[in-house]
PDB file of C-alpha atoms in Angstrom:
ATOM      1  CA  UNK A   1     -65.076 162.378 -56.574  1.00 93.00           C
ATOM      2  CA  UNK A   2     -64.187 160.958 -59.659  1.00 97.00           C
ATOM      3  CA  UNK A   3     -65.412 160.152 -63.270  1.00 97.00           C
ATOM      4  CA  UNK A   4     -65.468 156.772 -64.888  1.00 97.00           C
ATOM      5  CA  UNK A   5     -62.481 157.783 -66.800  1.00 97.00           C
ATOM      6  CA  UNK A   6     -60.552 158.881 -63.934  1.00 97.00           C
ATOM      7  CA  UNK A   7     -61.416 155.631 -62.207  1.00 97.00           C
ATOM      8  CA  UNK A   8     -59.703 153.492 -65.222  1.00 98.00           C
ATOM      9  CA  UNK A   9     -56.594 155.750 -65.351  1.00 97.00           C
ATOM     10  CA  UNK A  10     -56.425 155.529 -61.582  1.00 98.00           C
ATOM     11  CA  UNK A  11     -56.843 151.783 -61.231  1.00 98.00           C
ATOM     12  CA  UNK A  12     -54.552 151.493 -64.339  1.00 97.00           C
ATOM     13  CA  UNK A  13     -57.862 149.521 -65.329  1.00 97.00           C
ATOM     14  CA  UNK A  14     -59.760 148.765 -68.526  1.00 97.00           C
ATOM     15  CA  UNK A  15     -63.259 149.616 -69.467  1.00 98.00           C
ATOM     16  CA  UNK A  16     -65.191 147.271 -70.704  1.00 97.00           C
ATOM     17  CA  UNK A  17     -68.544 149.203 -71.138  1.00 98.00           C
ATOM     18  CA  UNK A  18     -70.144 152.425 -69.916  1.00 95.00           C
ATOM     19  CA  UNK A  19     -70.205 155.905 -70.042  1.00 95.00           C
ATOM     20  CA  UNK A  20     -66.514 157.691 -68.961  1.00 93.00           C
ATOM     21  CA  UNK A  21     -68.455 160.289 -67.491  1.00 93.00           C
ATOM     22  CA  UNK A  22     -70.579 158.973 -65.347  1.00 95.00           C
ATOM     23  CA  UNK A  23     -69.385 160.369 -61.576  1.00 96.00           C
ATOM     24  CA  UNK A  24     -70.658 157.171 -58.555  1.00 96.00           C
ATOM     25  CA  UNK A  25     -71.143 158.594 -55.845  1.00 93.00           C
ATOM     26  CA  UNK A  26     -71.121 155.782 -53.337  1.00 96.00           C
ATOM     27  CA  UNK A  27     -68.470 152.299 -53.586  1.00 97.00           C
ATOM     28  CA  UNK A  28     -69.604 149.311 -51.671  1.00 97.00           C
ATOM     29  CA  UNK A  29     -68.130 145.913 -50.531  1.00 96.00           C
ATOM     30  CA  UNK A  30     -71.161 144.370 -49.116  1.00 94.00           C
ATOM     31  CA  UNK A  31     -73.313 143.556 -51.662  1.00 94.00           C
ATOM     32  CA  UNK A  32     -75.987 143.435 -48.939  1.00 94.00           C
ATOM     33  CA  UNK A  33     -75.893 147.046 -48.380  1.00 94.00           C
ATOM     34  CA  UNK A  34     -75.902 147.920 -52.119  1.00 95.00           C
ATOM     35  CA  UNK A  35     -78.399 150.812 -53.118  1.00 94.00           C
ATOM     36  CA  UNK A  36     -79.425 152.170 -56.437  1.00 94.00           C
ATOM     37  CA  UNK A  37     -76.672 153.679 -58.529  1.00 95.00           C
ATOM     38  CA  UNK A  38     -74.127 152.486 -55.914  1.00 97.00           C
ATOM     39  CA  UNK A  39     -70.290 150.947 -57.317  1.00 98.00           C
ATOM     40  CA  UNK A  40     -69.388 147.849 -55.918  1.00 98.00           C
ATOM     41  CA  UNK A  41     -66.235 146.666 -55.420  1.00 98.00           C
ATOM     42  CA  UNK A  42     -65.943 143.253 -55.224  1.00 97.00           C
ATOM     43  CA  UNK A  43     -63.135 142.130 -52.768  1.00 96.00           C
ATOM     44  CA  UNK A  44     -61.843 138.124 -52.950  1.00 93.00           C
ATOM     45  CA  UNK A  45     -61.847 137.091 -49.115  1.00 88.00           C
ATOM     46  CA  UNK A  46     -60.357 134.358 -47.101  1.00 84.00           C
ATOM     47  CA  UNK A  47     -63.588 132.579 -47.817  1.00 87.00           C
ATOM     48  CA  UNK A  48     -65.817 134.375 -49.761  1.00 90.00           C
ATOM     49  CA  UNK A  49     -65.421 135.789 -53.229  1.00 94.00           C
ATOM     50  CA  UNK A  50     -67.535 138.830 -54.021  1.00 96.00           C
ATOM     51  CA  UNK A  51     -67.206 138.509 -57.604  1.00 97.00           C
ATOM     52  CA  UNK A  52     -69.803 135.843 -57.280  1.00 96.00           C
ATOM     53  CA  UNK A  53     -72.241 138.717 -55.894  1.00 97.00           C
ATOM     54  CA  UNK A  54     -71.868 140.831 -58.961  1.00 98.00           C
ATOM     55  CA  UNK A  55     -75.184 139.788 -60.588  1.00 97.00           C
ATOM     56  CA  UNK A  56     -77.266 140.369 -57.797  1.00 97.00           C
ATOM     57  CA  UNK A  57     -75.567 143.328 -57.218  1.00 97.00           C
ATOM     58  CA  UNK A  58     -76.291 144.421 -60.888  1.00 97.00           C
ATOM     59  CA  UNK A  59     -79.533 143.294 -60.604  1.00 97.00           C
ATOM     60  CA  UNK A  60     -80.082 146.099 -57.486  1.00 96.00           C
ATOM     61  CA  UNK A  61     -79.588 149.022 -60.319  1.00 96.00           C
ATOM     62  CA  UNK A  62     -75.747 149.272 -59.180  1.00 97.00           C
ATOM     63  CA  UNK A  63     -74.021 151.852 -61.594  1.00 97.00           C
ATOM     64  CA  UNK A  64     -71.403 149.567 -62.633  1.00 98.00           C
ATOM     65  CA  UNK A  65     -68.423 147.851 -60.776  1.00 98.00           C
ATOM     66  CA  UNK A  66     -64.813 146.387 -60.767  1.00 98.00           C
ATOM     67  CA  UNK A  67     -64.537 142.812 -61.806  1.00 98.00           C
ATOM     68  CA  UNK A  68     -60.257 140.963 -62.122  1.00 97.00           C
ATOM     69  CA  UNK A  69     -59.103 140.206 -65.035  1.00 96.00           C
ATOM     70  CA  UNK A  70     -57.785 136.224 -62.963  1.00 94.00           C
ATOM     71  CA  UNK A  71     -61.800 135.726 -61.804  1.00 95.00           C
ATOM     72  CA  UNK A  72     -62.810 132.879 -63.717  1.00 92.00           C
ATOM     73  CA  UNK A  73     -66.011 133.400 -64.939  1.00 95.00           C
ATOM     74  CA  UNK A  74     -65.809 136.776 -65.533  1.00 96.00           C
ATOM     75  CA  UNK A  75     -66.631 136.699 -69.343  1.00 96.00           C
ATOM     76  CA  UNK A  76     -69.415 135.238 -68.286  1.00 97.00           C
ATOM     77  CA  UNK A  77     -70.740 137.888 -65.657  1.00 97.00           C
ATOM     78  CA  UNK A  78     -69.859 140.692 -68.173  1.00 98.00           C
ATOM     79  CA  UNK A  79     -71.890 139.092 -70.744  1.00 97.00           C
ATOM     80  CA  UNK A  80     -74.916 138.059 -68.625  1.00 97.00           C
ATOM     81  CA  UNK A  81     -74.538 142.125 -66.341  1.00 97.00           C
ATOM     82  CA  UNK A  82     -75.202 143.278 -69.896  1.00 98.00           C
ATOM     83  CA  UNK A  83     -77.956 141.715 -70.681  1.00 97.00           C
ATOM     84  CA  UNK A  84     -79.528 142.938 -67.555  1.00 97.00           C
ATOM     85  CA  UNK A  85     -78.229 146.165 -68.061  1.00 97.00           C
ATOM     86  CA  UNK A  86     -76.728 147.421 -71.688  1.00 96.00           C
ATOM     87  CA  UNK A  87     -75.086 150.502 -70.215  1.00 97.00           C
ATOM     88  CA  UNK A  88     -73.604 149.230 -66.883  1.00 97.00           C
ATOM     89  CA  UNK A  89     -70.368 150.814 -66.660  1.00 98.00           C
ATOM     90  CA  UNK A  90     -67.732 147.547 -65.743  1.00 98.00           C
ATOM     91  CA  UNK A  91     -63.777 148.487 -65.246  1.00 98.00           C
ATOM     92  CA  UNK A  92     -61.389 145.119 -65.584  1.00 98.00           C
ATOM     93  CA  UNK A  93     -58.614 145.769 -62.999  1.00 98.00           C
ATOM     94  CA  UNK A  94     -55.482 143.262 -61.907  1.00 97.00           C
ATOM     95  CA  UNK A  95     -57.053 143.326 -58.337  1.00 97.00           C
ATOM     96  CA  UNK A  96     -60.050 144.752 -57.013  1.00 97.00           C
ATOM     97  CA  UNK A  97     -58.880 145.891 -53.168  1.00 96.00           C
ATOM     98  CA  UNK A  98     -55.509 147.576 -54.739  1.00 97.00           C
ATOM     99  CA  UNK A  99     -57.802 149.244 -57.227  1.00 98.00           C
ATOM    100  CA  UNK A 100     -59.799 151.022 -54.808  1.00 98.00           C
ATOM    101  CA  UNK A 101     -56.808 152.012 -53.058  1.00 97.00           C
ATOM    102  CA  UNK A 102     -55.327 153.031 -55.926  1.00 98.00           C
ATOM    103  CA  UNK A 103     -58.568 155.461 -57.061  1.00 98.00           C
ATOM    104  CA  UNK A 104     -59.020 156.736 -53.287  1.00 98.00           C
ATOM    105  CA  UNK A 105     -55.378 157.563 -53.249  1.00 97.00           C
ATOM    106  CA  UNK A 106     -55.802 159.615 -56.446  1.00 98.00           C
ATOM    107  CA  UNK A 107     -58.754 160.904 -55.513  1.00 98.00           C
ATOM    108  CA  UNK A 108     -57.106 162.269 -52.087  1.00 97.00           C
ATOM    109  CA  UNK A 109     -53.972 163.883 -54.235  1.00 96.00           C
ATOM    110  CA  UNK A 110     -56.962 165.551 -56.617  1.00 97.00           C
ATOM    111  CA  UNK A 111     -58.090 167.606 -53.758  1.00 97.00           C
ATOM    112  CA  UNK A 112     -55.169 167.822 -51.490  1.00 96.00           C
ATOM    113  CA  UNK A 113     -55.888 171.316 -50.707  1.00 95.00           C
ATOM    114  CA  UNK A 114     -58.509 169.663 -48.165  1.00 97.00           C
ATOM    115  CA  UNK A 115     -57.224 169.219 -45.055  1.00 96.00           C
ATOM    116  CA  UNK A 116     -57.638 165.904 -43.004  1.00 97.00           C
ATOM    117  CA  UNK A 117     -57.724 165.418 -39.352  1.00 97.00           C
ATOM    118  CA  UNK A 118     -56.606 161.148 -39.070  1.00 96.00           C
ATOM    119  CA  UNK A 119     -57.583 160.095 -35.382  1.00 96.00           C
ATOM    120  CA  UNK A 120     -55.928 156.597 -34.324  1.00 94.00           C
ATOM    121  CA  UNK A 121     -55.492 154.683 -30.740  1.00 89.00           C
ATOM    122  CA  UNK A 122     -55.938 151.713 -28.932  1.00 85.00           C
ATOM    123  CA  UNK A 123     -59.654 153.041 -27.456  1.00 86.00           C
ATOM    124  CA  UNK A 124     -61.109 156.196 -28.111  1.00 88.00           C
ATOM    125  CA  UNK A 125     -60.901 156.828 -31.695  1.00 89.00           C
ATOM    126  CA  UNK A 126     -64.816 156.609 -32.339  1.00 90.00           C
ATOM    127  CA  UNK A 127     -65.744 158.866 -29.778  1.00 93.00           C
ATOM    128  CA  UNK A 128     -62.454 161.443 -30.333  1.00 94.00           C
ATOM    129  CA  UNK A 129     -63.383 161.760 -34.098  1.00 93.00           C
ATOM    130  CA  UNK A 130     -66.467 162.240 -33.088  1.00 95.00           C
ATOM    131  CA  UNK A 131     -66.221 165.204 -30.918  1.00 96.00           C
ATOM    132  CA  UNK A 132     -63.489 166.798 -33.068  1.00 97.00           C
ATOM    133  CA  UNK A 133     -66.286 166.420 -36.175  1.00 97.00           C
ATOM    134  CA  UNK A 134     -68.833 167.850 -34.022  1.00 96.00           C
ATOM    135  CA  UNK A 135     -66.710 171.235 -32.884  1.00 97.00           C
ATOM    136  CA  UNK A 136     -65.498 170.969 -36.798  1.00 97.00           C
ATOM    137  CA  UNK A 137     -69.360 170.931 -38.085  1.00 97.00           C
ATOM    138  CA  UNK A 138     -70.558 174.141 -36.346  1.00 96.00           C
ATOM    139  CA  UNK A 139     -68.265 176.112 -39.029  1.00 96.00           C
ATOM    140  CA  UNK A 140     -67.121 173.641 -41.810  1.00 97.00           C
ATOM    141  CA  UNK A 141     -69.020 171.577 -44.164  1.00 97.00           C
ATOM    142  CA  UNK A 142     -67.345 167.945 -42.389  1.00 98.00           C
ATOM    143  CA  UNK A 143     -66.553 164.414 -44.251  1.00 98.00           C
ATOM    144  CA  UNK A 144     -66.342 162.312 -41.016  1.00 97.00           C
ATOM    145  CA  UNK A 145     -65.723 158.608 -41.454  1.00 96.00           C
ATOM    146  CA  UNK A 146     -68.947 155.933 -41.509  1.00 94.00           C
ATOM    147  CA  UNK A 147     -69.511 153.583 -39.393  1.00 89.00           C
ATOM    148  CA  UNK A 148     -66.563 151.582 -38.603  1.00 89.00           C
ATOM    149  CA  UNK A 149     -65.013 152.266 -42.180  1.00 94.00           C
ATOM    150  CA  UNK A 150     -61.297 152.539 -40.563  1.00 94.00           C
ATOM    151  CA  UNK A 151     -59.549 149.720 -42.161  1.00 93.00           C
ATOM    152  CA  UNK A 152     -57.755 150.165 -45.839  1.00 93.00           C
ATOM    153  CA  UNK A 153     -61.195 149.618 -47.728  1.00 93.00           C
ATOM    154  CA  UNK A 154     -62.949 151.484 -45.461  1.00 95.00           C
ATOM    155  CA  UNK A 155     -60.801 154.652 -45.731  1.00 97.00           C
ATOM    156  CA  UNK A 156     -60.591 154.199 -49.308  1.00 97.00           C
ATOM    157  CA  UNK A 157     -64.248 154.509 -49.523  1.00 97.00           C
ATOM    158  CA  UNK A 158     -64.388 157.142 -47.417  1.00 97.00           C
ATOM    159  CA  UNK A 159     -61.605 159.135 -49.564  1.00 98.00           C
ATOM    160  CA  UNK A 160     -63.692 158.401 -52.893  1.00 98.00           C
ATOM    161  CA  UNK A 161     -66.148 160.582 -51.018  1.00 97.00           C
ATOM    162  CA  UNK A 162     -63.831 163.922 -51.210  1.00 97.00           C
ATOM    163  CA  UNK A 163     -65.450 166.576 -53.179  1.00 96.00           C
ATOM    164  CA  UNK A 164     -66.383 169.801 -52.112  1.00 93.00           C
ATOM    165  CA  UNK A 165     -65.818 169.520 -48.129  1.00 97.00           C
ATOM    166  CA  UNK A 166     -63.768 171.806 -45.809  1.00 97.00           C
ATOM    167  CA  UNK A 167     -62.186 169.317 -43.922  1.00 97.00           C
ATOM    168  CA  UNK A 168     -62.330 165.621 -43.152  1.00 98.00           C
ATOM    169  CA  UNK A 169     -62.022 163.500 -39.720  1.00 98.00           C
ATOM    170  CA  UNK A 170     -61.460 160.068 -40.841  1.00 97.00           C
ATOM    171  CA  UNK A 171     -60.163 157.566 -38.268  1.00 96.00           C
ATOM    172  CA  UNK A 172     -57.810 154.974 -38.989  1.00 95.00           C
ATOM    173  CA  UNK A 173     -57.397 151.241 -37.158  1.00 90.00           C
ATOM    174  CA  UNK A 174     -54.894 148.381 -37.725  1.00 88.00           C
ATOM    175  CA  UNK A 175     -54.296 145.175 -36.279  1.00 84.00           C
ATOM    176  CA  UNK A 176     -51.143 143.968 -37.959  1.00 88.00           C
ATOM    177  CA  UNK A 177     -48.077 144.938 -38.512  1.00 90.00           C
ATOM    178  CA  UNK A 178     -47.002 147.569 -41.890  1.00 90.00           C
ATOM    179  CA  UNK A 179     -51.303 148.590 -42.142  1.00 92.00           C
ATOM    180  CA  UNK A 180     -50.876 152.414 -40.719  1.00 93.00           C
ATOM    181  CA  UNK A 181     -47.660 152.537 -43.559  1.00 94.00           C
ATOM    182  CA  UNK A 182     -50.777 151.766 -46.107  1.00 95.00           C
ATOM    183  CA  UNK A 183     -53.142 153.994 -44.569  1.00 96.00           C
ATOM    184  CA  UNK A 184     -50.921 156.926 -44.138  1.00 96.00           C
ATOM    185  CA  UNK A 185     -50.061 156.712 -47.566  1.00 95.00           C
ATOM    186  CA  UNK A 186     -53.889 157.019 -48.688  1.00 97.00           C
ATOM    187  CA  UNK A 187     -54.613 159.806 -46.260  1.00 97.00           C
ATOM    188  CA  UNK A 188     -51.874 162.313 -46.124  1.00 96.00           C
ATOM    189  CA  UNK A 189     -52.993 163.759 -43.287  1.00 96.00           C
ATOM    190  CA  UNK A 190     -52.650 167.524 -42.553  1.00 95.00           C
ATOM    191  CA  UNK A 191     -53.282 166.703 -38.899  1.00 95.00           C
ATOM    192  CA  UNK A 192     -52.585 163.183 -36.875  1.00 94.00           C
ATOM    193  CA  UNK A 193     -54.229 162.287 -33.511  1.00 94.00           C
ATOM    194  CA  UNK A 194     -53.501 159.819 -30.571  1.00 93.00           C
ATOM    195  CA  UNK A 195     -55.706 158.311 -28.091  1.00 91.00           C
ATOM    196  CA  UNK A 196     -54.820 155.941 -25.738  1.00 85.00           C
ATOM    197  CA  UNK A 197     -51.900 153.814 -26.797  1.00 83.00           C
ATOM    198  CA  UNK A 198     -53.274 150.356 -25.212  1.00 77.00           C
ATOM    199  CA  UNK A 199     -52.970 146.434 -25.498  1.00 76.00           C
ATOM    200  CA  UNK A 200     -55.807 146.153 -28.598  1.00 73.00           C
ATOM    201  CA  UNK A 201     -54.317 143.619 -31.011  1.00 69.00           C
ATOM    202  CA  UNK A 202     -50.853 142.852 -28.943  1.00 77.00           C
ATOM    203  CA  UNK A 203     -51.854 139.223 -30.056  1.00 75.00           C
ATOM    204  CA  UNK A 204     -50.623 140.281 -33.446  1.00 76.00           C
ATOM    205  CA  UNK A 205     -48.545 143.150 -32.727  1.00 79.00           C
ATOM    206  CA  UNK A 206     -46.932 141.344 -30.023  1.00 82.00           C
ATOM    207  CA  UNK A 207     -45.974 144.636 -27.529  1.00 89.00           C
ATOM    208  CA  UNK A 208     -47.275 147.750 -26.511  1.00 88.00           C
ATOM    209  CA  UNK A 209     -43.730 149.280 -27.852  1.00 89.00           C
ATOM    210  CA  UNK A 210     -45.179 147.381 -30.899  1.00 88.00           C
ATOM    211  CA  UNK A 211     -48.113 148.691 -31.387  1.00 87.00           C
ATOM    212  CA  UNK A 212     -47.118 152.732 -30.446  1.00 89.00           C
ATOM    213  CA  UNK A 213     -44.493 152.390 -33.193  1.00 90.00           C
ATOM    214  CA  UNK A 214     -46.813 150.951 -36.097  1.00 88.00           C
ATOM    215  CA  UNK A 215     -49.806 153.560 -34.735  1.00 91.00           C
ATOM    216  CA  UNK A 216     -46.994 156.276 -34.968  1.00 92.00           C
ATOM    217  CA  UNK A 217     -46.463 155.186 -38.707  1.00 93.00           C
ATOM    218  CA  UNK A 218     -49.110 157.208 -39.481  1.00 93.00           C
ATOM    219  CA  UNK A 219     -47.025 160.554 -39.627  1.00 92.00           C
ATOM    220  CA  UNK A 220     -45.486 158.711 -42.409  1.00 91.00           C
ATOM    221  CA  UNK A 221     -47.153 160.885 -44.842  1.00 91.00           C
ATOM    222  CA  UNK A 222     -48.238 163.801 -42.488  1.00 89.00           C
ATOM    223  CA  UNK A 223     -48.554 167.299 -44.533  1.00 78.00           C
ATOM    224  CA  UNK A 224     -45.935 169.654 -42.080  1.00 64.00           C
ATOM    225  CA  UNK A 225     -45.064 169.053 -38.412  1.00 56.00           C
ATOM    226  CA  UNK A 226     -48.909 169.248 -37.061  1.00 51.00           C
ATOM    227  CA  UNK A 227     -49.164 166.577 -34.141  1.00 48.00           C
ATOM    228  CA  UNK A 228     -51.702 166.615 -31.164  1.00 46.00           C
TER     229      UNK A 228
END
């Protein structure tokens, strides 16, 4: 996990208030699920801004968040999140999704030494991480990926979780072409696993041949030759 500090040098960020040392334990998207002492990372949508939860989300005892420099009222969030709260850590960054990338990627180089199991396919990869966690968990102390948290935020938050684990099963989905490239490159998996190469997403990826070569992409960045 990582401090406040290491979160601004990571992000290539600026702090605007807060204590560097602070360590969050938890980053959220969804201001709906926010819980106390929680960061929240406010990502600008196709149709919804998050930025425009921040307050609410600050309001919910939140331990700080990120807020872009190019939101438009953000002098005016930072001023009223203060008065709410004096010593709510807040971290200016160019762009919120490509800072949390940027700090779960760090985080993942900080303890490399942990090995990670990345399970991708067409159908399968719930239930495949799942059992591999399980056999993992009767020895090892196991990070396994949340919910459906398989996407580029998603891994991202579950890479800000690495700490003091064993080993980590964290299962990785795309749907368009050049995602895995991004994913592989936050992950660095030690060890990469298929399931079923299918027709999921051949909408956007077009062909099966498609959609085996961009899963495949996610050896990109595979520690070794380990392949099952």
């Amino acid at each position: 996990m990582l401090n406040i500090l290491e979160l601004v040098q990571s992000t290539k960020g600026k702090l605007i208030n807060g204590n560097k040392d602070i360590i969050p334990k938890n980053y959220v998207i969804d201001s709906r699920l926010i819980k106390n002492n929680d960061f929240f990372v406010p990502i600008v949508g196709e149709k919804v801004d998050g930025h425009t939860f921040i307050l609410n989300c600050v309001k919910n005892n939140i331990c700080g968040y990120f807020i872009s420099s190019a939101f438009k009222e953000k002098e005016q969030i930072i001023k009223q999140s203060l008065k709410i709260n004096k010593e709510i850590i807040i971290i200016e960054v160019e762009d919120t999704l490509k800072a949390l990338v940027a700090a779960a990627t760090f985080n993942r180089q900080k303890h490399i030494d942990i090995p990670i199991v990345a399970v991708t396919g067409s159908v399968g990869k719930t239930s495949t991480r799942q059992i591999i966690a399980s056999v993992l968990a009767t020895e090892k102390n196991v990070l396994v990926t949340e919910k459906n948290y398989n996407t580029n935020f998603g891994i991202s938050i579950m890479c800000l979780k690495m700490d003091s684990q064993d080993v980590c099963v964290l299962e990785a989905g795309i749907d368009k072409f050049n995602e895995m490239d991004e994913l592989s490159s936050i992950l660095k998996p030690d060890i990469a696993c298929f399931t079923i190469i299918g027709t999921s997403h051949i909408g956007t990826l077009k062909t099966r041949e498609n959609i085996f070569k961009e899963k495949f992409k996610l050896t990109n960045n595979l520690k070794g030759l380990n392949k099952i």
